[in-house]
JSON list of C-alpha atoms in Angstrom, two decimals:
[
{"chain": "A", "resi": 738, "resn": "GLY", "atom": "CA", "xyz": [-2.45, -3.50, 15.79]},
{"chain": "A", "resi": 739, "resn": "GLN", "atom": "CA", "xyz": [-0.39, -1.09, 13.55]},
{"chain": "A", "resi": 740, "resn": "GLN", "atom": "CA", "xyz": [2.47, -3.90, 12.68]},
{"chain": "A", "resi": 741, "resn": "VAL", "atom": "CA", "xyz": [4.98, -1.77, 10.66]},
{"chain": "A", "resi": 742, "resn": "MET", "atom": "CA", "xyz": [5.92, 1.34, 12.05]},
{"chain": "A", "resi": 743, "resn": "GLN", "atom": "CA", "xyz": [7.57, 4.37, 9.95]},
{"chain": "A", "resi": 744, "resn": "ILE", "atom": "CA", "xyz": [9.44, 7.27, 11.31]},
{"chain": "A", "resi": 745, "resn": "PRO", "atom": "CA", "xyz": [9.12, 10.42, 10.58]},
{"chain": "A", "resi": 746, "resn": "GLN", "atom": "CA", "xyz": [5.28, 10.82, 9.89]},
{"chain": "A", "resi": 747, "resn": "TYR", "atom": "CA", "xyz": [6.45, 14.12, 8.29]},
{"chain": "A", "resi": 748, "resn": "GLN", "atom": "CA", "xyz": [9.30, 15.80, 7.07]},
{"chain": "A", "resi": 749, "resn": "HIS", "atom": "CA", "xyz": [10.09, 18.81, 5.51]},
{"chain": "A", "resi": 750, "resn": "VAL", "atom": "CA", "xyz": [13.35, 19.63, 3.37]},
{"chain": "A", "resi": 751, "resn": "GLN", "atom": "CA", "xyz": [15.05, 22.58, 1.32]},
{"chain": "A", "resi": 752, "resn": "GLU", "atom": "CA", "xyz": [15.59, 21.15, -1.77]},
{"chain": "A", "resi": 753, "resn": "GLY", "atom": "CA", "xyz": [19.32, 19.38, -2.33]},
{"chain": "A", "resi": 754, "resn": "GLU", "atom": "CA", "xyz": [19.12, 18.45, 1.63]},
{"chain": "A", "resi": 755, "resn": "ASP", "atom": "CA", "xyz": [19.55, 14.48, 2.10]},
{"chain": "A", "resi": 756, "resn": "PHE", "atom": "CA", "xyz": [16.14, 13.08, 3.45]},
{"chain": "A", "resi": 757, "resn": "THR", "atom": "CA", "xyz": [15.61, 9.05, 5.28]},
{"chain": "A", "resi": 758, "resn": "THR", "atom": "CA", "xyz": [12.52, 7.49, 6.38]},
{"chain": "A", "resi": 759, "resn": "TYR", "atom": "CA", "xyz": [12.67, 4.34, 8.64]},
{"chain": "A", "resi": 760, "resn": "CYS", "atom": "CA", "xyz": [10.67, 1.44, 9.26]},
{"chain": "A", "resi": 761, "resn": "ASN", "atom": "CA", "xyz": [10.23, -0.83, 11.65]},
{"chain": "A", "resi": 762, "resn": "SER", "atom": "CA", "xyz": [8.46, -4.06, 12.31]},
{"chain": "A", "resi": 763, "resn": "SER", "atom": "CA", "xyz": [7.38, -5.89, 14.92]},
{"chain": "A", "resi": 764, "resn": "THR", "atom": "CA", "xyz": [7.98, -9.42, 13.29]},
{"chain": "A", "resi": 765, "resn": "THR", "atom": "CA", "xyz": [10.88, -10.93, 11.12]},
{"chain": "A", "resi": 766, "resn": "LEU", "atom": "CA", "xyz": [9.86, -10.00, 7.12]},
{"chain": "A", "resi": 767, "resn": "SER", "atom": "CA", "xyz": [10.45, -12.27, 4.90]},
{"chain": "A", "resi": 768, "resn": "ASN", "atom": "CA", "xyz": [10.86, -9.43, 2.67]},
{"chain": "A", "resi": 769, "resn": "ILE", "atom": "CA", "xyz": [10.42, -5.37, 2.53]},
{"chain": "A", "resi": 770, "resn": "GLN", "atom": "CA", "xyz": [8.71, -3.49, -0.57]},
{"chain": "A", "resi": 771, "resn": "TRP", "atom": "CA", "xyz": [8.94, 0.46, -0.83]},
{"chain": "A", "resi": 772, "resn": "TYR", "atom": "CA", "xyz": [6.17, 2.36, -2.49]},
{"chain": "A", "resi": 773, "resn": "LYS", "atom": "CA", "xyz": [5.41, 6.06, -3.43]},
{"chain": "A", "resi": 774, "resn": "GLN", "atom": "CA", "xyz": [2.49, 7.98, -3.64]},
{"chain": "A", "resi": 775, "resn": "ARG", "atom": "CA", "xyz": [2.18, 11.60, -5.12]},
{"chain": "A", "resi": 776, "resn": "PRO", "atom": "CA", "xyz": [-0.56, 13.75, -3.95]},
{"chain": "A", "resi": 777, "resn": "GLY", "atom": "CA", "xyz": [-3.87, 12.52, -5.22]},
{"chain": "A", "resi": 778, "resn": "GLY", "atom": "CA", "xyz": [-2.69, 9.45, -6.60]},
{"chain": "A", "resi": 779, "resn": "HIS", "atom": "CA", "xyz": [-2.12, 5.73, -5.86]},
{"chain": "A", "resi": 780, "resn": "PRO", "atom": "CA", "xyz": [0.98, 3.59, -4.44]},
{"chain": "A", "resi": 781, "resn": "VAL", "atom": "CA", "xyz": [3.71, 2.68, -7.05]},
{"chain": "A", "resi": 782, "resn": "PHE", "atom": "CA", "xyz": [6.27, 0.46, -6.34]},
{"chain": "A", "resi": 783, "resn": "LEU", "atom": "CA", "xyz": [9.68, 1.53, -6.35]},
{"chain": "A", "resi": 784, "resn": "ILE", "atom": "CA", "xyz": [11.83, -1.53, -4.90]},
{"chain": "A", "resi": 785, "resn": "GLN", "atom": "CA", "xyz": [12.17, -5.00, -2.98]},
{"chain": "A", "resi": 786, "resn": "LEU", "atom": "CA", "xyz": [14.78, -6.02, -0.75]},
{"chain": "A", "resi": 787, "resn": "VAL", "atom": "CA", "xyz": [14.43, -9.85, 0.44]},
{"chain": "A", "resi": 788, "resn": "LYS", "atom": "CA", "xyz": [18.26, -10.63, 1.85]},
{"chain": "A", "resi": 789, "resn": "SER", "atom": "CA", "xyz": [19.02, -9.74, 5.61]},
{"chain": "A", "resi": 790, "resn": "GLY", "atom": "CA", "xyz": [21.45, -6.48, 5.03]},
{"chain": "A", "resi": 791, "resn": "GLU", "atom": "CA", "xyz": [20.30, -6.08, 1.53]},
{"chain": "A", "resi": 792, "resn": "VAL", "atom": "CA", "xyz": [21.28, -2.69, 0.12]},
{"chain": "A", "resi": 793, "resn": "LYS", "atom": "CA", "xyz": [20.21, -1.47, -3.30]},
{"chain": "A", "resi": 794, "resn": "LYS", "atom": "CA", "xyz": [20.50, 2.04, -5.24]},
{"chain": "A", "resi": 795, "resn": "GLN", "atom": "CA", "xyz": [18.45, 3.69, -7.96]},
{"chain": "A", "resi": 796, "resn": "LYS", "atom": "CA", "xyz": [19.88, 6.74, -8.70]},
{"chain": "A", "resi": 797, "resn": "ARG", "atom": "CA", "xyz": [19.72, 8.85, -6.06]},
{"chain": "A", "resi": 798, "resn": "LEU", "atom": "CA", "xyz": [17.63, 6.48, -3.37]},
{"chain": "A", "resi": 799, "resn": "THR", "atom": "CA", "xyz": [19.43, 3.95, -1.30]},
{"chain": "A", "resi": 800, "resn": "PHE", "atom": "CA", "xyz": [16.99, 1.37, 0.32]},
{"chain": "A", "resi": 801, "resn": "GLN", "atom": "CA", "xyz": [18.45, -1.10, 3.17]},
{"chain": "A", "resi": 802, "resn": "PHE", "atom": "CA", "xyz": [17.05, -4.22, 4.78]},
{"chain": "A", "resi": 803, "resn": "GLY", "atom": "CA", "xyz": [18.35, -4.70, 8.31]},
{"chain": "A", "resi": 804, "resn": "GLU", "atom": "CA", "xyz": [20.58, -7.45, 9.65]},
{"chain": "A", "resi": 805, "resn": "ALA", "atom": "CA", "xyz": [17.17, -8.92, 11.34]},
{"chain": "A", "resi": 806, "resn": "LYS", "atom": "CA", "xyz": [14.96, -8.27, 8.80]},
{"chain": "A", "resi": 807, "resn": "LYS", "atom": "CA", "xyz": [12.99, -6.19, 10.78]},
{"chain": "A", "resi": 808, "resn": "ASN", "atom": "CA", "xyz": [13.78, -2.60, 9.72]},
{"chain": "A", "resi": 809, "resn": "SER", "atom": "CA", "xyz": [14.94, -0.96, 7.05]},
{"chain": "A", "resi": 810, "resn": "SER", "atom": "CA", "xyz": [15.56, 2.29, 5.59]},
{"chain": "A", "resi": 811, "resn": "LEU", "atom": "CA", "xyz": [15.00, 4.47, 2.40]},
{"chain": "A", "resi": 812, "resn": "HIS", "atom": "CA", "xyz": [17.68, 7.50, 1.68]},
{"chain": "A", "resi": 813, "resn": "ILE", "atom": "CA", "xyz": [17.60, 10.29, -0.78]},
{"chain": "A", "resi": 814, "resn": "THR", "atom": "CA", "xyz": [20.58, 11.96, -1.60]},
{"chain": "A", "resi": 815, "resn": "ALA", "atom": "CA", "xyz": [19.94, 15.52, -2.63]},
{"chain": "A", "resi": 816, "resn": "THR", "atom": "CA", "xyz": [16.26, 16.12, -3.08]},
{"chain": "A", "resi": 817, "resn": "GLN", "atom": "CA", "xyz": [14.30, 17.45, -5.78]},
{"chain": "A", "resi": 818, "resn": "THR", "atom": "CA", "xyz": [10.70, 18.98, -6.02]},
{"chain": "A", "resi": 819, "resn": "THR", "atom": "CA", "xyz": [9.97, 16.17, -8.21]},
{"chain": "A", "resi": 820, "resn": "ASP", "atom": "CA", "xyz": [10.60, 13.72, -4.78]},
{"chain": "A", "resi": 821, "resn": "VAL", "atom": "CA", "xyz": [7.86, 15.38, -3.07]},
{"chain": "A", "resi": 822, "resn": "GLY", "atom": "CA", "xyz": [5.26, 12.64, -1.54]},
{"chain": "A", "resi": 823, "resn": "THR", "atom": "CA", "xyz": [4.39, 9.96, 0.73]},
{"chain": "A", "resi": 824, "resn": "TYR", "atom": "CA", "xyz": [7.07, 6.74, 1.16]},
{"chain": "A", "resi": 825, "resn": "PHE", "atom": "CA", "xyz": [5.89, 4.00, 2.71]},
{"chain": "A", "resi": 826, "resn": "CYS", "atom": "CA", "xyz": [7.44, 0.70, 3.27]},
{"chain": "A", "resi": 827, "resn": "ALA", "atom": "CA", "xyz": [5.48, -2.69, 3.41]},
{"chain": "A", "resi": 828, "resn": "GLY", "atom": "CA", "xyz": [6.03, -5.88, 4.96]},
{"chain": "A", "resi": 829, "resn": "THR", "atom": "CA", "xyz": [5.20, -9.42, 4.13]},
{"chain": "A", "resi": 830, "resn": "PRO", "atom": "CA", "xyz": [4.93, -11.93, 7.48]},
{"chain": "A", "resi": 831, "resn": "GLY", "atom": "CA", "xyz": [2.69, -14.58, 5.54]},
{"chain": "A", "resi": 832, "resn": "ASN", "atom": "CA", "xyz": [-0.07, -13.66, 2.76]},
{"chain": "A", "resi": 833, "resn": "GLN", "atom": "CA", "xyz": [-0.55, -10.56, 4.02]},
{"chain": "A", "resi": 834, "resn": "PHE", "atom": "CA", "xyz": [1.23, -7.13, 3.14]},
{"chain": "A", "resi": 835, "resn": "TYR", "atom": "CA", "xyz": [1.11, -4.58, 5.94]},
{"chain": "A", "resi": 836, "resn": "PHE", "atom": "CA", "xyz": [1.82, -0.98, 5.20]},
{"chain": "A", "resi": 837, "resn": "GLY", "atom": "CA", "xyz": [3.81, 1.09, 7.50]},
{"chain": "A", "resi": 838, "resn": "THR", "atom": "CA", "xyz": [2.21, 4.37, 8.10]},
{"chain": "A", "resi": 839, "resn": "GLY", "atom": "CA", "xyz": [4.25, 6.54, 5.72]},
{"chain": "A", "resi": 840, "resn": "THR", "atom": "CA", "xyz": [6.25, 9.51, 5.91]},
{"chain": "A", "resi": 841, "resn": "SER", "atom": "CA", "xyz": [5.44, 12.47, 4.15]},
{"chain": "A", "resi": 842, "resn": "LEU", "atom": "CA", "xyz": [7.74, 14.69, 2.41]},
{"chain": "A", "resi": 843, "resn": "THR", "atom": "CA", "xyz": [7.94, 18.17, 1.30]},
{"chain": "A", "resi": 844, "resn": "VAL", "atom": "CA", "xyz": [10.67, 19.79, -0.51]},
{"chain": "A", "resi": 845, "resn": "ILE", "atom": "CA", "xyz": [10.97, 23.48, -0.43]},
{"chain": "A", "resi": 846, "resn": "PRO", "atom": "CA", "xyz": [12.58, 25.16, -3.65]},
{"chain": "B", "resi": 265, "resn": "ASN", "atom": "CA", "xyz": [-3.58, -3.03, -20.55]},
{"chain": "B", "resi": 266, "resn": "ALA", "atom": "CA", "xyz": [-6.11, -1.04, -18.41]},
{"chain": "B", "resi": 267, "resn": "GLY", "atom": "CA", "xyz": [-4.41, -2.46, -15.35]},
{"chain": "B", "resi": 268, "resn": "VAL", "atom": "CA", "xyz": [-6.70, -2.27, -12.10]},
{"chain": "B", "resi": 269, "resn": "THR", "atom": "CA", "xyz": [-9.56, -0.26, -12.56]},
{"chain": "B", "resi": 270, "resn": "GLN", "atom": "CA", "xyz": [-11.76, 0.91, -9.36]},
{"chain": "B", "resi": 271, "resn": "THR", "atom": "CA", "xyz": [-15.55, 2.28, -10.00]},
{"chain": "B", "resi": 272, "resn": "PRO", "atom": "CA", "xyz": [-16.25, 4.64, -8.61]},
{"chain": "B", "resi": 273, "resn": "LYS", "atom": "CA", "xyz": [-13.97, 7.30, -8.14]},
{"chain": "B", "resi": 274, "resn": "PHE", "atom": "CA", "xyz": [-16.03, 9.38, -5.95]},
{"chain": "B", "resi": 275, "resn": "GLN", "atom": "CA", "xyz": [-18.77, 8.50, -3.53]},
{"chain": "B", "resi": 276, "resn": "VAL", "atom": "CA", "xyz": [-21.45, 9.76, -0.94]},
{"chain": "B", "resi": 277, "resn": "LEU", "atom": "CA", "xyz": [-23.52, 7.67, 0.93]},
{"chain": "B", "resi": 278, "resn": "LYS", "atom": "CA", "xyz": [-26.13, 8.15, 4.22]},
{"chain": "B", "resi": 279, "resn": "THR", "atom": "CA", "xyz": [-25.64, 5.98, 6.98]},
{"chain": "B", "resi": 280, "resn": "GLY", "atom": "CA", "xyz": [-27.06, 2.61, 6.78]},
{"chain": "B", "resi": 281, "resn": "GLN", "atom": "CA", "xyz": [-26.87, 2.56, 2.91]},
{"chain": "B", "resi": 282, "resn": "SER", "atom": "CA", "xyz": [-25.20, -0.40, 1.21]},
{"chain": "B", "resi": 283, "resn": "MET", "atom": "CA", "xyz": [-23.10, -0.42, -1.36]},
{"chain": "B", "resi": 284, "resn": "THR", "atom": "CA", "xyz": [-20.51, -2.22, -3.67]},
{"chain": "B", "resi": 285, "resn": "LEU", "atom": "CA", "xyz": [-17.02, -0.59, -4.66]},
{"chain": "B", "resi": 286, "resn": "GLN", "atom": "CA", "xyz": [-16.14, -2.65, -7.75]},
{"chain": "B", "resi": 287, "resn": "CYS", "atom": "CA", "xyz": [-12.27, -3.29, -8.76]},
{"chain": "B", "resi": 288, "resn": "ALA", "atom": "CA", "xyz": [-11.26, -4.94, -11.67]},
{"chain": "B", "resi": 289, "resn": "GLN", "atom": "CA", "xyz": [-8.01, -6.42, -13.23]},
{"chain": "B", "resi": 290, "resn": "ASP", "atom": "CA", "xyz": [-6.81, -7.11, -16.41]},
{"chain": "B", "resi": 291, "resn": "MET", "atom": "CA", "xyz": [-3.15, -8.45, -15.83]},
{"chain": "B", "resi": 292, "resn": "ASN", "atom": "CA", "xyz": [-4.02, -12.53, -14.70]},
{"chain": "B", "resi": 293, "resn": "HIS", "atom": "CA", "xyz": [-3.06, -11.28, -11.38]},
{"chain": "B", "resi": 294, "resn": "GLU", "atom": "CA", "xyz": [-3.98, -14.23, -8.83]},
{"chain": "B", "resi": 295, "resn": "TYR", "atom": "CA", "xyz": [-3.59, -12.05, -5.14]},
{"chain": "B", "resi": 296, "resn": "MET", "atom": "CA", "xyz": [-5.77, -8.89, -5.00]},
{"chain": "B", "resi": 297, "resn": "SER", "atom": "CA", "xyz": [-6.45, -6.72, -2.23]},
{"chain": "B", "resi": 298, "resn": "TRP", "atom": "CA", "xyz": [-8.56, -3.98, -0.45]},
{"chain": "B", "resi": 299, "resn": "TYR", "atom": "CA", "xyz": [-6.81, -1.36, 1.63]},
{"chain": "B", "resi": 300, "resn": "ARG", "atom": "CA", "xyz": [-8.12, 1.73, 3.17]},
{"chain": "B", "resi": 301, "resn": "GLN", "atom": "CA", "xyz": [-6.08, 4.64, 3.67]},
{"chain": "B", "resi": 302, "resn": "ASP", "atom": "CA", "xyz": [-7.07, 7.13, 6.49]},
{"chain": "B", "resi": 303, "resn": "PRO", "atom": "CA", "xyz": [-4.58, 10.26, 7.47]},
{"chain": "B", "resi": 304, "resn": "GLY", "atom": "CA", "xyz": [-1.86, 9.02, 9.84]},
{"chain": "B", "resi": 305, "resn": "MET", "atom": "CA", "xyz": [-2.66, 5.79, 9.53]},
{"chain": "B", "resi": 306, "resn": "GLY", "atom": "CA", "xyz": [-0.99, 4.52, 6.35]},
{"chain": "B", "resi": 307, "resn": "LEU", "atom": "CA", "xyz": [-3.13, 1.62, 4.25]},
{"chain": "B", "resi": 308, "resn": "ARG", "atom": "CA", "xyz": [-4.80, -0.90, 6.32]},
{"chain": "B", "resi": 309, "resn": "LEU", "atom": "CA", "xyz": [-5.46, -4.42, 4.74]},
{"chain": "B", "resi": 310, "resn": "ILE", "atom": "CA", "xyz": [-9.40, -5.56, 4.76]},
{"chain": "B", "resi": 311, "resn": "HIS", "atom": "CA", "xyz": [-9.60, -8.22, 3.01]},
{"chain": "B", "resi": 312, "resn": "TYR", "atom": "CA", "xyz": [-7.56, -10.39, 0.22]},
{"chain": "B", "resi": 313, "resn": "SER", "atom": "CA", "xyz": [-7.43, -12.93, -1.76]},
{"chain": "B", "resi": 314, "resn": "VAL", "atom": "CA", "xyz": [-5.06, -15.47, -3.29]},
{"chain": "B", "resi": 315, "resn": "GLY", "atom": "CA", "xyz": [-7.13, -16.83, -6.21]},
{"chain": "B", "resi": 316, "resn": "ALA", "atom": "CA", "xyz": [-10.63, -17.12, -7.59]},
{"chain": "B", "resi": 317, "resn": "GLY", "atom": "CA", "xyz": [-13.22, -18.97, -4.88]},
{"chain": "B", "resi": 318, "resn": "ILE", "atom": "CA", "xyz": [-10.69, -17.98, -1.64]},
{"chain": "B", "resi": 319, "resn": "THR", "atom": "CA", "xyz": [-10.92, -14.67, 0.23]},
{"chain": "B", "resi": 320, "resn": "ASP", "atom": "CA", "xyz": [-9.23, -13.92, 3.70]},
{"chain": "B", "resi": 321, "resn": "GLN", "atom": "CA", "xyz": [-9.65, -11.15, 6.10]},
{"chain": "B", "resi": 322, "resn": "GLY", "atom": "CA", "xyz": [-6.81, -8.56, 6.54]},
{"chain": "B", "resi": 323, "resn": "GLU", "atom": "CA", "xyz": [-6.29, -6.32, 9.91]},
{"chain": "B", "resi": 324, "resn": "VAL", "atom": "CA", "xyz": [-9.56, -4.02, 9.55]},
{"chain": "B", "resi": 325, "resn": "PRO", "atom": "CA", "xyz": [-12.00, -6.37, 8.04]},
{"chain": "B", "resi": 326, "resn": "ASN", "atom": "CA", "xyz": [-15.19, -5.64, 10.15]},
{"chain": "B", "resi": 327, "resn": "GLY", "atom": "CA", "xyz": [-18.30, -3.79, 8.55]},
{"chain": "B", "resi": 328, "resn": "TYR", "atom": "CA", "xyz": [-17.15, -5.70, 4.88]},
{"chain": "B", "resi": 329, "resn": "ASN", "atom": "CA", "xyz": [-17.65, -8.10, 3.29]},
{"chain": "B", "resi": 330, "resn": "VAL", "atom": "CA", "xyz": [-15.55, -9.75, -0.37]},
{"chain": "B", "resi": 331, "resn": "SER", "atom": "CA", "xyz": [-15.90, -12.15, -2.85]},
{"chain": "B", "resi": 332, "resn": "ARG", "atom": "CA", "xyz": [-13.39, -13.48, -5.79]},
{"chain": "B", "resi": 333, "resn": "SER", "atom": "CA", "xyz": [-16.03, -15.57, -8.21]},
{"chain": "B", "resi": 334, "resn": "THR", "atom": "CA", "xyz": [-13.55, -14.83, -11.03]},
{"chain": "B", "resi": 335, "resn": "THR", "atom": "CA", "xyz": [-9.39, -13.44, -11.23]},
{"chain": "B", "resi": 336, "resn": "GLU", "atom": "CA", "xyz": [-10.68, -10.84, -12.54]},
{"chain": "B", "resi": 337, "resn": "ASP", "atom": "CA", "xyz": [-13.49, -9.55, -10.42]},
{"chain": "B", "resi": 338, "resn": "PHE", "atom": "CA", "xyz": [-12.92, -8.01, -6.11]},
{"chain": "B", "resi": 339, "resn": "PRO", "atom": "CA", "xyz": [-15.86, -6.64, -5.55]},
{"chain": "B", "resi": 340, "resn": "LEU", "atom": "CA", "xyz": [-15.82, -4.97, -1.64]},
{"chain": "B", "resi": 341, "resn": "ARG", "atom": "CA", "xyz": [-19.11, -4.71, -0.14]},
{"chain": "B", "resi": 342, "resn": "LEU", "atom": "CA", "xyz": [-20.05, -2.23, 2.71]},
{"chain": "B", "resi": 343, "resn": "LEU", "atom": "CA", "xyz": [-22.87, -3.77, 4.50]},
{"chain": "B", "resi": 344, "resn": "SER", "atom": "CA", "xyz": [-24.41, -0.64, 6.12]},
{"chain": "B", "resi": 345, "resn": "ALA", "atom": "CA", "xyz": [-22.36, 2.09, 5.87]},
{"chain": "B", "resi": 346, "resn": "ALA", "atom": "CA", "xyz": [-21.41, 4.15, 9.03]},
{"chain": "B", "resi": 347, "resn": "PRO", "atom": "CA", "xyz": [-19.16, 7.97, 9.18]},
{"chain": "B", "resi": 348, "resn": "SER", "atom": "CA", "xyz": [-16.02, 5.41, 10.67]},
{"chain": "B", "resi": 349, "resn": "GLN", "atom": "CA", "xyz": [-15.93, 4.48, 7.09]},
{"chain": "B", "resi": 350, "resn": "THR", "atom": "CA", "xyz": [-15.41, 7.35, 4.96]},
{"chain": "B", "resi": 351, "resn": "SER", "atom": "CA", "xyz": [-11.77, 7.33, 3.89]},
{"chain": "B", "resi": 352, "resn": "VAL", "atom": "CA", "xyz": [-10.15, 6.64, 0.33]},
{"chain": "B", "resi": 353, "resn": "TYR", "atom": "CA", "xyz": [-10.14, 2.69, -0.88]},
{"chain": "B", "resi": 354, "resn": "PHE", "atom": "CA", "xyz": [-7.46, 1.44, -2.93]},
{"chain": "B", "resi": 355, "resn": "CYS", "atom": "CA", "xyz": [-7.87, -2.03, -4.98]},
{"chain": "B", "resi": 356, "resn": "ALA", "atom": "CA", "xyz": [-4.26, -3.64, -5.45]},
{"chain": "B", "resi": 357, "resn": "SER", "atom": "CA", "xyz": [-3.27, -6.89, -7.37]},
{"chain": "B", "resi": 358, "resn": "SER", "atom": "CA", "xyz": [-0.29, -8.54, -7.89]},
{"chain": "B", "resi": 359, "resn": "TYR", "atom": "CA", "xyz": [1.27, -12.48, -9.57]},
{"chain": "B", "resi": 360, "resn": "SER", "atom": "CA", "xyz": [1.25, -14.68, -6.80]},
{"chain": "B", "resi": 361, "resn": "SER", "atom": "CA", "xyz": [4.98, -15.13, -5.41]},
{"chain": "B", "resi": 362, "resn": "PRO", "atom": "CA", "xyz": [6.66, -17.78, -7.26]},
{"chain": "B", "resi": 363, "resn": "GLY", "atom": "CA", "xyz": [9.36, -18.83, -4.28]},
{"chain": "B", "resi": 364, "resn": "GLN", "atom": "CA", "xyz": [10.13, -18.53, -0.68]},
{"chain": "B", "resi": 365, "resn": "GLY", "atom": "CA", "xyz": [10.55, -14.81, 0.74]},
{"chain": "B", "resi": 366, "resn": "TYR", "atom": "CA", "xyz": [10.21, -13.00, -2.82]},
{"chain": "B", "resi": 367, "resn": "ARG", "atom": "CA", "xyz": [6.59, -11.17, -3.32]},
{"chain": "B", "resi": 368, "resn": "GLN", "atom": "CA", "xyz": [5.31, -9.48, -6.39]},
{"chain": "B", "resi": 369, "resn": "PRO", "atom": "CA", "xyz": [4.59, -6.04, -6.48]},
{"chain": "B", "resi": 370, "resn": "GLN", "atom": "CA", "xyz": [1.15, -4.67, -5.89]},
{"chain": "B", "resi": 371, "resn": "HIS", "atom": "CA", "xyz": [-0.65, -2.36, -8.96]},
{"chain": "B", "resi": 372, "resn": "PHE", "atom": "CA", "xyz": [-2.46, -0.01, -7.23]},
{"chain": "B", "resi": 373, "resn": "GLY", "atom": "CA", "xyz": [-5.92, 1.32, -8.59]},
{"chain": "B", "resi": 374, "resn": "ASP", "atom": "CA", "xyz": [-6.80, 4.73, -8.44]},
{"chain": "B", "resi": 375, "resn": "GLY", "atom": "CA", "xyz": [-8.88, 4.92, -5.52]},
{"chain": "B", "resi": 376, "resn": "THR", "atom": "CA", "xyz": [-12.17, 5.30, -4.23]},
{"chain": "B", "resi": 377, "resn": "ARG", "atom": "CA", "xyz": [-13.06, 8.58, -2.45]},
{"chain": "B", "resi": 378, "resn": "LEU", "atom": "CA", "xyz": [-15.87, 7.57, 0.04]},
{"chain": "B", "resi": 379, "resn": "SER", "atom": "CA", "xyz": [-18.00, 9.99, 2.18]},
{"chain": "B", "resi": 380, "resn": "ILE", "atom": "CA", "xyz": [-20.29, 8.77, 4.98]},
{"chain": "B", "resi": 381, "resn": "LEU", "atom": "CA", "xyz": [-22.80, 11.48, 6.27]}
]
């Protein structure tokens, strides 16, 4: 079954509001990657977290890896219309990449 | 560099037909994989390969075959198409991991939209 779950499945926000998506794994992950998929497009790599408790920032995006390496989050501050898309986490227990179910973000201008 | 190239982009099949989805990469990546994407299910791994001549099953391998005779190509074969295989299929590639815990980012193709009637 699905080993990596994400919540929420959908999120609608007003432009300028913050957004957070959470990723939870049933097993300990060696690392977590985050991808963004624009409507009609393919997933594009955003970032990778490897260390327990790691926090990384990319402009308005903040990524966290949990202390137990079983959960992660992506927070976007002051969303813009260019943030629209589906955000996926992907974990790698072993040689397989397990993608989360994704969070679809809609930004209302 | 073309990156990861998938063909065809769209395909309609009848139940029971077979076909091969093509995937090629020109980045000399060792790791290649196939995913299917269905609404609400995210991306599910079908098969993957860590190098030429080596393949392994992912989460949802039933009904699909793969082979990896060269580093560049990783075709996905549908043996006898079923309506449940209607989906968007993505091929991805990456370098192999250099060390413990770190994985290279995956580069995705544009996808194949497959409908089975």
